[in-house]
mmCIF file of C-alpha atoms in Angstrom:
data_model
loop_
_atom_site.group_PDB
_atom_site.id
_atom_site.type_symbol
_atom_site.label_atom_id
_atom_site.label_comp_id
_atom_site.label_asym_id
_atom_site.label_seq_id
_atom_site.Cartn_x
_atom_site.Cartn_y
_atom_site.Cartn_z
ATOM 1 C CA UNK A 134 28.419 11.750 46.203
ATOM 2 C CA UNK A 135 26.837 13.547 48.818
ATOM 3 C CA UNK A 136 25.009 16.753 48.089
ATOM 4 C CA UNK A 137 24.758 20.085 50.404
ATOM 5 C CA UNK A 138 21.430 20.587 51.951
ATOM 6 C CA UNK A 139 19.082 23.768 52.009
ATOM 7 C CA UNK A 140 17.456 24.648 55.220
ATOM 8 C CA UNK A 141 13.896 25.516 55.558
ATOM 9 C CA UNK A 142 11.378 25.471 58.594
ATOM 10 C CA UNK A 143 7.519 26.181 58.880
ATOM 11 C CA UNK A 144 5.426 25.789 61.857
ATOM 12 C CA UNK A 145 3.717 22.323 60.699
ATOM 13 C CA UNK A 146 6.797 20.824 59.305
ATOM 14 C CA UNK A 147 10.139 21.315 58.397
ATOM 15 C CA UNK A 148 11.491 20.427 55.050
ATOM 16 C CA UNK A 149 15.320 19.919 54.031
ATOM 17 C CA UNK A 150 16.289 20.717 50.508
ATOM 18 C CA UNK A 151 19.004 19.242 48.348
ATOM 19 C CA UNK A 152 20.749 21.612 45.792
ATOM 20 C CA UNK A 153 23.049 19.730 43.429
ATOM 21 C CA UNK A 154 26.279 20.814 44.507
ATOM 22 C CA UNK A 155 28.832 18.934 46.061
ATOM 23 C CA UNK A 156 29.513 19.104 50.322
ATOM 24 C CA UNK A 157 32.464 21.818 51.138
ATOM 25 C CA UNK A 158 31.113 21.067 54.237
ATOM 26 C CA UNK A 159 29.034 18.762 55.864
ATOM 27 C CA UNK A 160 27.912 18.132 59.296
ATOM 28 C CA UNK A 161 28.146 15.000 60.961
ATOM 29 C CA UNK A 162 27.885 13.720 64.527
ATOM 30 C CA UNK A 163 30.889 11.192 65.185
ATOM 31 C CA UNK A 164 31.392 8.724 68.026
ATOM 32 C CA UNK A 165 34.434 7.804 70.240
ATOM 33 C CA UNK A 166 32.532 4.412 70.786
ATOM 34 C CA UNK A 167 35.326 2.122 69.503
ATOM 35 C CA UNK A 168 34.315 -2.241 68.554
ATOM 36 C CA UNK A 169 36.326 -2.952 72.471
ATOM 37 C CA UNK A 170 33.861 -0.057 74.147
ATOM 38 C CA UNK A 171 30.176 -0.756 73.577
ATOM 39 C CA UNK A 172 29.688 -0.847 77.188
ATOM 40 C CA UNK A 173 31.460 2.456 77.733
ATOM 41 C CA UNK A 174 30.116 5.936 77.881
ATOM 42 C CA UNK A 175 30.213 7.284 74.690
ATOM 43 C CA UNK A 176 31.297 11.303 74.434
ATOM 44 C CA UNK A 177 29.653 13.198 71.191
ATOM 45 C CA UNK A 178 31.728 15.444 68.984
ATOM 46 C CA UNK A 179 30.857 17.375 65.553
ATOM 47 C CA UNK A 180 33.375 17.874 62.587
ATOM 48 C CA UNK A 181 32.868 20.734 60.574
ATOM 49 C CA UNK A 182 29.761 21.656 62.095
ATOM 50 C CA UNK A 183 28.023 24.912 61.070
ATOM 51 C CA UNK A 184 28.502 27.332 63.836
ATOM 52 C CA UNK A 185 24.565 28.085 64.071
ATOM 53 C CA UNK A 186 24.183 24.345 64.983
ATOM 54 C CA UNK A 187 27.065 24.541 67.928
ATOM 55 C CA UNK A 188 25.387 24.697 71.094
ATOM 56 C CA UNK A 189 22.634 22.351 69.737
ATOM 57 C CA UNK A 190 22.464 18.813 71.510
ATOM 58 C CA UNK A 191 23.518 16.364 68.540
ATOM 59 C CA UNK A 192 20.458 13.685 69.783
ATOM 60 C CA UNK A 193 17.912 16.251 69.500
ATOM 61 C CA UNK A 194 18.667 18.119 66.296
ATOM 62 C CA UNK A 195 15.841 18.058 63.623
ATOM 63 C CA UNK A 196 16.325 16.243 60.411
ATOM 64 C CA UNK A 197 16.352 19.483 58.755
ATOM 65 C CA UNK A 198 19.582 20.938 60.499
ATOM 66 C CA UNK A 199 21.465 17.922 60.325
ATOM 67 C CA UNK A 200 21.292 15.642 57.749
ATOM 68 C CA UNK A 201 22.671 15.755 53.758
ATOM 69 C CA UNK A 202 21.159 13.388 51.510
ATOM 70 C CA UNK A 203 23.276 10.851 49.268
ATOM 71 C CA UNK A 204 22.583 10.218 45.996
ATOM 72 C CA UNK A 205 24.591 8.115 42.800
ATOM 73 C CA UNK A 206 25.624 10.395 40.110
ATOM 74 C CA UNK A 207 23.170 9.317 37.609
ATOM 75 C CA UNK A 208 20.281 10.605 39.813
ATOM 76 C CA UNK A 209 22.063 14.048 40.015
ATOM 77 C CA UNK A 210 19.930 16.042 37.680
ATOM 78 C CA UNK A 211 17.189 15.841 40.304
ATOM 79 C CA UNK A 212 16.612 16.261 44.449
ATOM 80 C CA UNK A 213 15.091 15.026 47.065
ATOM 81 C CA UNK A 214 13.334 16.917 49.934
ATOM 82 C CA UNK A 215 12.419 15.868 53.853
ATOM 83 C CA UNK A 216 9.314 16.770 55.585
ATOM 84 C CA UNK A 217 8.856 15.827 59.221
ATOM 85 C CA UNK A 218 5.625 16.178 60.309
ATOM 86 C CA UNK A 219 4.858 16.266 63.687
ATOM 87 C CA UNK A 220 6.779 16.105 67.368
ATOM 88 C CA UNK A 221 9.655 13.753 67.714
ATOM 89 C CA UNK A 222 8.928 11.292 69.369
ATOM 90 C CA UNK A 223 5.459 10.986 69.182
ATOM 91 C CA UNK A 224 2.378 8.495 67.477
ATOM 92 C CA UNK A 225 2.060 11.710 64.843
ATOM 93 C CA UNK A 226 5.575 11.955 63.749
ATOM 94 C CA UNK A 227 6.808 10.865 60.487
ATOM 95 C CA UNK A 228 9.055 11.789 57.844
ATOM 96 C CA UNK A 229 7.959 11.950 54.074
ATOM 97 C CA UNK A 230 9.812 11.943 51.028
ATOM 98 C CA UNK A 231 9.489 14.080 47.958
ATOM 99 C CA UNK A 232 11.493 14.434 44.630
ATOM 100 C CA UNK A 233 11.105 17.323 42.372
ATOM 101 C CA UNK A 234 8.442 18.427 44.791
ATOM 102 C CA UNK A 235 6.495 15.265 44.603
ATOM 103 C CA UNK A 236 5.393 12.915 47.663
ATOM 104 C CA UNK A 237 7.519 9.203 46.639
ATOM 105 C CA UNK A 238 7.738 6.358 48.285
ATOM 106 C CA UNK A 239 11.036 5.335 49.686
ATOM 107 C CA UNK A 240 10.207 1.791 48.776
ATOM 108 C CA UNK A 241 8.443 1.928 45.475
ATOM 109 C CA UNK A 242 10.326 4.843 44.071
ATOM 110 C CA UNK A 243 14.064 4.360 44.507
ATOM 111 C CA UNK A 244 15.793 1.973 42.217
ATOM 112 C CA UNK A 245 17.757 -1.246 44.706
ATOM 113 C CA UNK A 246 20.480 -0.888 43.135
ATOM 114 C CA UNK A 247 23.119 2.068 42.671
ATOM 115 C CA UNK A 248 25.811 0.175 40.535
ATOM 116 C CA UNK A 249 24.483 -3.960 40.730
ATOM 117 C CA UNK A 250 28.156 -5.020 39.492
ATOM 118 C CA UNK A 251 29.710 -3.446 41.963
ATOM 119 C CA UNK A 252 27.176 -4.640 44.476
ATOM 120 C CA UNK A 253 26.114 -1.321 45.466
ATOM 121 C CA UNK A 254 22.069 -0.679 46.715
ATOM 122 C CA UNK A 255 20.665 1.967 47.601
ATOM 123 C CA UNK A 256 19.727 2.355 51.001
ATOM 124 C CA UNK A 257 17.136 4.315 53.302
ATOM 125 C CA UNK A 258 18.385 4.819 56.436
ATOM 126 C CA UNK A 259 15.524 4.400 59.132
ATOM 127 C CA UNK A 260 17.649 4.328 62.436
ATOM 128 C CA UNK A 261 20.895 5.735 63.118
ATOM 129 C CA UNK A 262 23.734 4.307 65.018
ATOM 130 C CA UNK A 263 23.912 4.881 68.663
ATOM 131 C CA UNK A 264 20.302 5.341 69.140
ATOM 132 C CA UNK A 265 16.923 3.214 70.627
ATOM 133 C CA UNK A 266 14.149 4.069 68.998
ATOM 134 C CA UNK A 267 12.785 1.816 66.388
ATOM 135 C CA UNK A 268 11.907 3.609 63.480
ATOM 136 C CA UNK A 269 10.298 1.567 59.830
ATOM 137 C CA UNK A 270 9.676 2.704 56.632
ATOM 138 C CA UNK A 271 5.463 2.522 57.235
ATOM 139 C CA UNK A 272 4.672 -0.435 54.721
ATOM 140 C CA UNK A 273 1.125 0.309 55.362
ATOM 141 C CA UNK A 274 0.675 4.005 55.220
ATOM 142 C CA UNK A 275 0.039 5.918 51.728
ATOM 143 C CA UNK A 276 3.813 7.361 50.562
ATOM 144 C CA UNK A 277 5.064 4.909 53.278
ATOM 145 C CA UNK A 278 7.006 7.526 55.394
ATOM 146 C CA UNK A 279 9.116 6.551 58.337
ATOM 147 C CA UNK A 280 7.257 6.557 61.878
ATOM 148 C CA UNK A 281 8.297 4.963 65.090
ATOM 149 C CA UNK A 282 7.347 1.589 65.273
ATOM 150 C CA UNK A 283 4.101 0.916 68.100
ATOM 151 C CA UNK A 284 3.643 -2.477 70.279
ATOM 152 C CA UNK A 285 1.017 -2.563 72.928
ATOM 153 C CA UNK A 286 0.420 0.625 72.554
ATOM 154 C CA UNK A 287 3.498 2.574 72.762
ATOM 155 C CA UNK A 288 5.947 3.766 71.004
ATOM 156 C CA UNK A 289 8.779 1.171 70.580
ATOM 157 C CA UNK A 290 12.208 1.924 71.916
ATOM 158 C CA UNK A 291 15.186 -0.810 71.118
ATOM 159 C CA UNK A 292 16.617 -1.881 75.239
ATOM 160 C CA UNK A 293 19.807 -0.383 73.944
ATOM 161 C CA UNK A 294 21.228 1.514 71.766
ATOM 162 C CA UNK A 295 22.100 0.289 68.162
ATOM 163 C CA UNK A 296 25.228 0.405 67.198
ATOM 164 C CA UNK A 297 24.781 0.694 63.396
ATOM 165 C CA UNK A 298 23.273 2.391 61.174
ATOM 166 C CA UNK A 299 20.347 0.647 60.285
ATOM 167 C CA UNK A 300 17.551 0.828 57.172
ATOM 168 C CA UNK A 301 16.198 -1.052 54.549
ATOM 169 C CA UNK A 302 16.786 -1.679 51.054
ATOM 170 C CA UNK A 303 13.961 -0.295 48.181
ATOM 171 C CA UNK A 304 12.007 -2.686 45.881
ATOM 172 C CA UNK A 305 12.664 -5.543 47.739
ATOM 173 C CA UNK A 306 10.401 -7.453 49.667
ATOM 174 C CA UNK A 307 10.072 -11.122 52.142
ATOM 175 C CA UNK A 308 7.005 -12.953 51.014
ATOM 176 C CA UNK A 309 5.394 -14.195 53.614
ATOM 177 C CA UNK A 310 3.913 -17.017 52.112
ATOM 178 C CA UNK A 311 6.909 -18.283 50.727
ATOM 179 C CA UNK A 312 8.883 -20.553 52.302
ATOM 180 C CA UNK A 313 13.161 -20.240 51.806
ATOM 181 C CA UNK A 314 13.685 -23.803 50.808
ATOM 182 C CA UNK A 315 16.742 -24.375 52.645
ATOM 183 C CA UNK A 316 15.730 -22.021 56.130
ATOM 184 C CA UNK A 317 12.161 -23.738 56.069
ATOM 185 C CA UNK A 318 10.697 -20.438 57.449
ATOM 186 C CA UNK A 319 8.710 -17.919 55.477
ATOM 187 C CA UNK A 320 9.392 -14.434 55.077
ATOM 188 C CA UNK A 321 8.233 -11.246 57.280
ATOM 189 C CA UNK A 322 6.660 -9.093 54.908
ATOM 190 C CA UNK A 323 9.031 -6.399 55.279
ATOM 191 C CA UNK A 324 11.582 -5.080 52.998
ATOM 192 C CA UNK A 325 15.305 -6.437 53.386
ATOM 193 C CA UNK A 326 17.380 -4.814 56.343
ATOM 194 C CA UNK A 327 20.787 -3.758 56.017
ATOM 195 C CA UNK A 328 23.115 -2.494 58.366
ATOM 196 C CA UNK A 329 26.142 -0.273 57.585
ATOM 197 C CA UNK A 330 28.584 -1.101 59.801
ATOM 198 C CA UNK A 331 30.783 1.956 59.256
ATOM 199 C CA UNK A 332 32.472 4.640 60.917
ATOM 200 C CA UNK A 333 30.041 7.690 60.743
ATOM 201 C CA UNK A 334 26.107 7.908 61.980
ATOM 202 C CA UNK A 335 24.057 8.390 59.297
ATOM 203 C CA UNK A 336 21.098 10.461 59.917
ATOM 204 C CA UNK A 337 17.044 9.304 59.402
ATOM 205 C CA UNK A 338 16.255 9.699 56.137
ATOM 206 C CA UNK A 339 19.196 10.071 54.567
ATOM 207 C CA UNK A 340 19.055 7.792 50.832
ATOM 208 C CA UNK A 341 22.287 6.642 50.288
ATOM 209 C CA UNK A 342 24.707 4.076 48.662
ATOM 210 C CA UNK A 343 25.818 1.100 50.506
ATOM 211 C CA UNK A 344 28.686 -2.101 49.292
ATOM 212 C CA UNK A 345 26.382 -5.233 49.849
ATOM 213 C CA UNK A 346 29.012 -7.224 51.440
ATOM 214 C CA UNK A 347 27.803 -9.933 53.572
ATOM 215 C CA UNK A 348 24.444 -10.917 55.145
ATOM 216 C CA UNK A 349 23.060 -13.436 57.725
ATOM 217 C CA UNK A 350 19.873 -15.352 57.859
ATOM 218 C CA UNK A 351 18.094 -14.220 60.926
ATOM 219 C CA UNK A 352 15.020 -16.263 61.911
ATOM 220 C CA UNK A 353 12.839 -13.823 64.622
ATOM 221 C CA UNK A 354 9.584 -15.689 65.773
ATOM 222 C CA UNK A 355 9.424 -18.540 63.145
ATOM 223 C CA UNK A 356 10.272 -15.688 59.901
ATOM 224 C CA UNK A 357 13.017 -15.282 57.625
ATOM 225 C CA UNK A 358 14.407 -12.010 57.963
ATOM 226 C CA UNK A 359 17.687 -11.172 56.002
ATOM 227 C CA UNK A 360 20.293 -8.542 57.313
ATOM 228 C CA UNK A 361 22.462 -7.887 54.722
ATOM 229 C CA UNK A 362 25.757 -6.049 56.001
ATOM 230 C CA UNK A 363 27.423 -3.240 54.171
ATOM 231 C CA UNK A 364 29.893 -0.009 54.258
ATOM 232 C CA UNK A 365 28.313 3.251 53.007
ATOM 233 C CA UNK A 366 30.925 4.321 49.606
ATOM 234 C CA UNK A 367 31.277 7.619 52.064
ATOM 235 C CA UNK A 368 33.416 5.170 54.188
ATOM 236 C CA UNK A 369 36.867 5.618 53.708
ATOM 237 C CA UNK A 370 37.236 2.120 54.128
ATOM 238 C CA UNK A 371 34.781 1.206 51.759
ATOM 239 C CA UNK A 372 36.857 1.122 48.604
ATOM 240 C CA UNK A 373 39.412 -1.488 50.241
ATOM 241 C CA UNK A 374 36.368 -4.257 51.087
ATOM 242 C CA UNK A 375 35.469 -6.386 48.458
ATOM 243 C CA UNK A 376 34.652 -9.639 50.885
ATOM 244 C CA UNK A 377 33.602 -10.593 54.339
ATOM 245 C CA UNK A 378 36.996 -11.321 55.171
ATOM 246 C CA UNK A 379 38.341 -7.263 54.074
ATOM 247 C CA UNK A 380 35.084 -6.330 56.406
ATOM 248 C CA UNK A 381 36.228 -8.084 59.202
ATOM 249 C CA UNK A 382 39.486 -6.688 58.606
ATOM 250 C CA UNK A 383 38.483 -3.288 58.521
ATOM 251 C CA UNK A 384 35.982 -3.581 61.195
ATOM 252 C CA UNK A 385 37.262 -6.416 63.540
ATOM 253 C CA UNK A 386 34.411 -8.340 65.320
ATOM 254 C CA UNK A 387 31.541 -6.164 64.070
ATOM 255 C CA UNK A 388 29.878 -9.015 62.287
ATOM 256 C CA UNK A 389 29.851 -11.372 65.080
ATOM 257 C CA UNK A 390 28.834 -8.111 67.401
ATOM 258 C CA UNK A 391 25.796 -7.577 64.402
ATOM 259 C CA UNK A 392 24.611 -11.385 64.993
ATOM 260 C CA UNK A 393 25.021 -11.221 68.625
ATOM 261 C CA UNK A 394 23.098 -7.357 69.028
ATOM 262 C CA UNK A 395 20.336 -9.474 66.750
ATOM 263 C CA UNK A 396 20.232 -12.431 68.652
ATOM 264 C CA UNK A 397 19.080 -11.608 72.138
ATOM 265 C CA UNK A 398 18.176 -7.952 71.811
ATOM 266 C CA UNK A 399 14.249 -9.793 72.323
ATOM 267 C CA UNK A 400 15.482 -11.776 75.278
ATOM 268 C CA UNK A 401 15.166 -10.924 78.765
ATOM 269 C CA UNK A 402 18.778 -10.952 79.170
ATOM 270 C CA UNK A 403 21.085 -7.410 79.895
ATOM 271 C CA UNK A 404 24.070 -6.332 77.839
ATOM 272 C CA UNK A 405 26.461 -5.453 80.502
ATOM 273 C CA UNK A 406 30.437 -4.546 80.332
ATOM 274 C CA UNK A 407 30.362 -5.131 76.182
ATOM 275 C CA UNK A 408 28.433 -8.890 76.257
ATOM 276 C CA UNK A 409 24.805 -10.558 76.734
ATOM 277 C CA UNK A 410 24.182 -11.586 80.060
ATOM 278 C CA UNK A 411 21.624 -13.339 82.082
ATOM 279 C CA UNK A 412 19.466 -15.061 79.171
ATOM 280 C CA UNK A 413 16.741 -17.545 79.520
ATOM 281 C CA UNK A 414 14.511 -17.360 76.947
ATOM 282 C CA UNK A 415 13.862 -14.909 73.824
ATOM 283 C CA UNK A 416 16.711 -15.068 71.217
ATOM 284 C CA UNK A 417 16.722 -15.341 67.898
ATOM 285 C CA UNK A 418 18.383 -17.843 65.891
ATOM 286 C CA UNK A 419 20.303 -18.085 62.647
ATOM 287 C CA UNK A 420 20.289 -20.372 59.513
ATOM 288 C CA UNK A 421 23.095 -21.204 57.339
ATOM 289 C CA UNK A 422 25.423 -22.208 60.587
ATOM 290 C CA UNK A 423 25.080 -18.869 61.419
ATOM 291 C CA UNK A 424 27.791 -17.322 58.812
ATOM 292 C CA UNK A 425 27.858 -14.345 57.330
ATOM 293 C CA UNK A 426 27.449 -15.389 53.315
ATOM 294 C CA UNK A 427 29.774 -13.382 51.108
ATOM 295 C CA UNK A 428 28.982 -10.574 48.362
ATOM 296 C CA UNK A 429 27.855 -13.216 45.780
ATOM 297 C CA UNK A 430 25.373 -14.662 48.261
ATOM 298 C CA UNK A 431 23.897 -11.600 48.990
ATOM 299 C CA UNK A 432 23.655 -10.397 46.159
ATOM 300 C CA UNK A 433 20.992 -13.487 45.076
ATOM 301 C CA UNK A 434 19.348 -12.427 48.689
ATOM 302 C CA UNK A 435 18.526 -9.096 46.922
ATOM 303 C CA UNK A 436 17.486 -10.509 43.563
ATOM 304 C CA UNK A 437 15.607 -13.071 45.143
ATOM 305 C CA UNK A 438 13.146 -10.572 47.225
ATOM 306 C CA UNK A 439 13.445 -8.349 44.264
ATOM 307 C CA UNK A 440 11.840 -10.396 42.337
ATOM 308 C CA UNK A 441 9.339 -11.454 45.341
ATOM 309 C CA UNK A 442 8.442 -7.716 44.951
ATOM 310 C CA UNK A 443 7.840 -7.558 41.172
ATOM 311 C CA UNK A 444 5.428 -10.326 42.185
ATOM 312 C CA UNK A 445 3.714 -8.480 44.929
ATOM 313 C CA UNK A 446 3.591 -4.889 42.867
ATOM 314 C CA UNK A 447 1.992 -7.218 39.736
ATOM 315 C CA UNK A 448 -0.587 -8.483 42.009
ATOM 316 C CA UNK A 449 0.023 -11.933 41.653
ATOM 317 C CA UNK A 450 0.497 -12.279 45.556
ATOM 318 C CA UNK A 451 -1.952 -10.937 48.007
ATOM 319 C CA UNK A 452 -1.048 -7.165 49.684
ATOM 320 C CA UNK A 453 -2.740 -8.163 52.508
ATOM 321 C CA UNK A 454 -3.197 -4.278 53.357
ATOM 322 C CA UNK A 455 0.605 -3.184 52.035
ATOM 323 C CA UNK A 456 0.399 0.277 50.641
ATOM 324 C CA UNK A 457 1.477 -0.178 46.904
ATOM 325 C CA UNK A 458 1.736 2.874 44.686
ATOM 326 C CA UNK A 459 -0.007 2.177 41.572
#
């Protein structure tokens, strides 16, 4: 269920609270990009947006104005709060978590899964669709708040926009010093990815509940790094997929577009008119023959670096300078 936020600002920081109720009416920014027009211009639109956020650019609003928070009904009794501190975009900016007024960690302190025989995790959603920059939960920082990812230096910006929303899934975790018997490659010391391949953007920092349906095995410079594939339960379309077949129904080639987007967006090739062009060198690859496995298989994915977690948080593999709450 989604929940209606509270709006508060200060000069520092600007927090978004959660009251328990349910959403009469909740703002969300939806695209006209269709699977056929990733190339194409893509024209913003709002339904049911509150009329103080009207004239406000949708790519620019802060967190606070803009986002609800989604939560499983057994967590209902309590809420979350945002806090961005900082200027967007910038080396200072990140966005903090807090329940019942409390600093958590959105890896340590949200439970993977929202109903496991369903196949329903939660999610925190780092990067929403239709955007560049490359925002990570901060596995190193205390609280481990979302930032924007750095490389050489500067902040790191995707070539393109993504066109899913994009996060990672709690209490799970790739060793790096284990090696996938089958992939022969070693995790990447990050939680698992998942991207929700649905309909609606889904704001930064918004914890909510995503159908595990599918994942590939990507392999990105030599490491294992799982991308499991799902439909937020918001979806409309989410109680009719139960397989990778009913995803690809309901979202026709988004699962080879996923592998494809994943593939060469490290190459020094240009996606022009909807395809990859021009590519020499920098692509990933895939293991498994490069199929999407189905719910069951994914679902051992997400026990298997589950349980790779349970092993880091017990100590009996190295942090090598992860922040672990204790």
């Amino acid at each position: 269920a989604m929940l209606r936020p509270t709006i508060s600002s200060g000069m520092a920081s600007r927090i978004t609270s959660v009251a328990l109720l349910p959403v009469l009416a909740t703002a969300y920014i939806s695209s006209s990009m269709t699977p056929s027009t990733f190339g194409a211009r893509r024209a913003f639109h709002s339904i049911s947006r509150p009329s103080a956020l009207r004239t406000a650019s949708p790519s620019v609003l802060p967190l606070s104005q803009r986002r609800p928070i989604a939560r499983g009904a057994a967590a209902l009794r309590s809420a979350y709060t945002i806090t961005e501190e900082g200027k967007f975009p910038s080396e200072e900016y990140r966005v903090f978590f807090k329940e019942d007024g409390k600093t958590i960690s959105p890896w340590h302190d949200v439970p993977t899964w929202a109903d496991k025989k369903a196949g329903i995790v939660n999610a925190i959603i780092e990067i929403t669709k239709d955007t560049r920059p490359k925002m990570e939960v901060a596995t190193k920082e205390e609280s481990n708040p979302i930032k924007q990812d750095m490389k050489k230096g500067k902040l790191r910006d995707y070539p393109l926009d993504i066109f899913w929303n994009y996060g990672m899934i709690p209490k799970t975790w790739e060793n790096p010093k284990a090696e996938h018997p089958e992939m022969k490659a070693f995790g990447d010391d990050d939680p698992v990815d998942i991207v929700e391949i649905g309909s609606k953007p889904i704001s930064r920092g918004t914890i909510c509940q995503i159908k595990a349906v599918g994942t590939l095995a990507m392999i990105d410079e030599g490491e294992l790094d799982w991308k499991v594939i799902g439909v937020s339960t918001e979806d409309p379309k989410c109680k009719d997929i139960n397989s990778v077949a009913d995803m690809e129904k309901a979202f026709p080639g988004q699962i080879d577009a996923i592998r494809e987007w994943f593939r060469n967006y490290k190459s020094d090739g240009k996606f022009e008119g909807g395809k990859w062009v021009d590519i020499t060198e920098g692509q990933n690859s895939f293991g498994l023959g490069e199929e999407c496995k189905d719910m069951a298989y994914t679902a051992e994915v997400i026990e298997e670096t589950s349980e790779q977690y349970a092993q880091l948080m017990s100590g009996k593999v190295d942090a090598d300078g992860l922040w672990l709450k204790k």
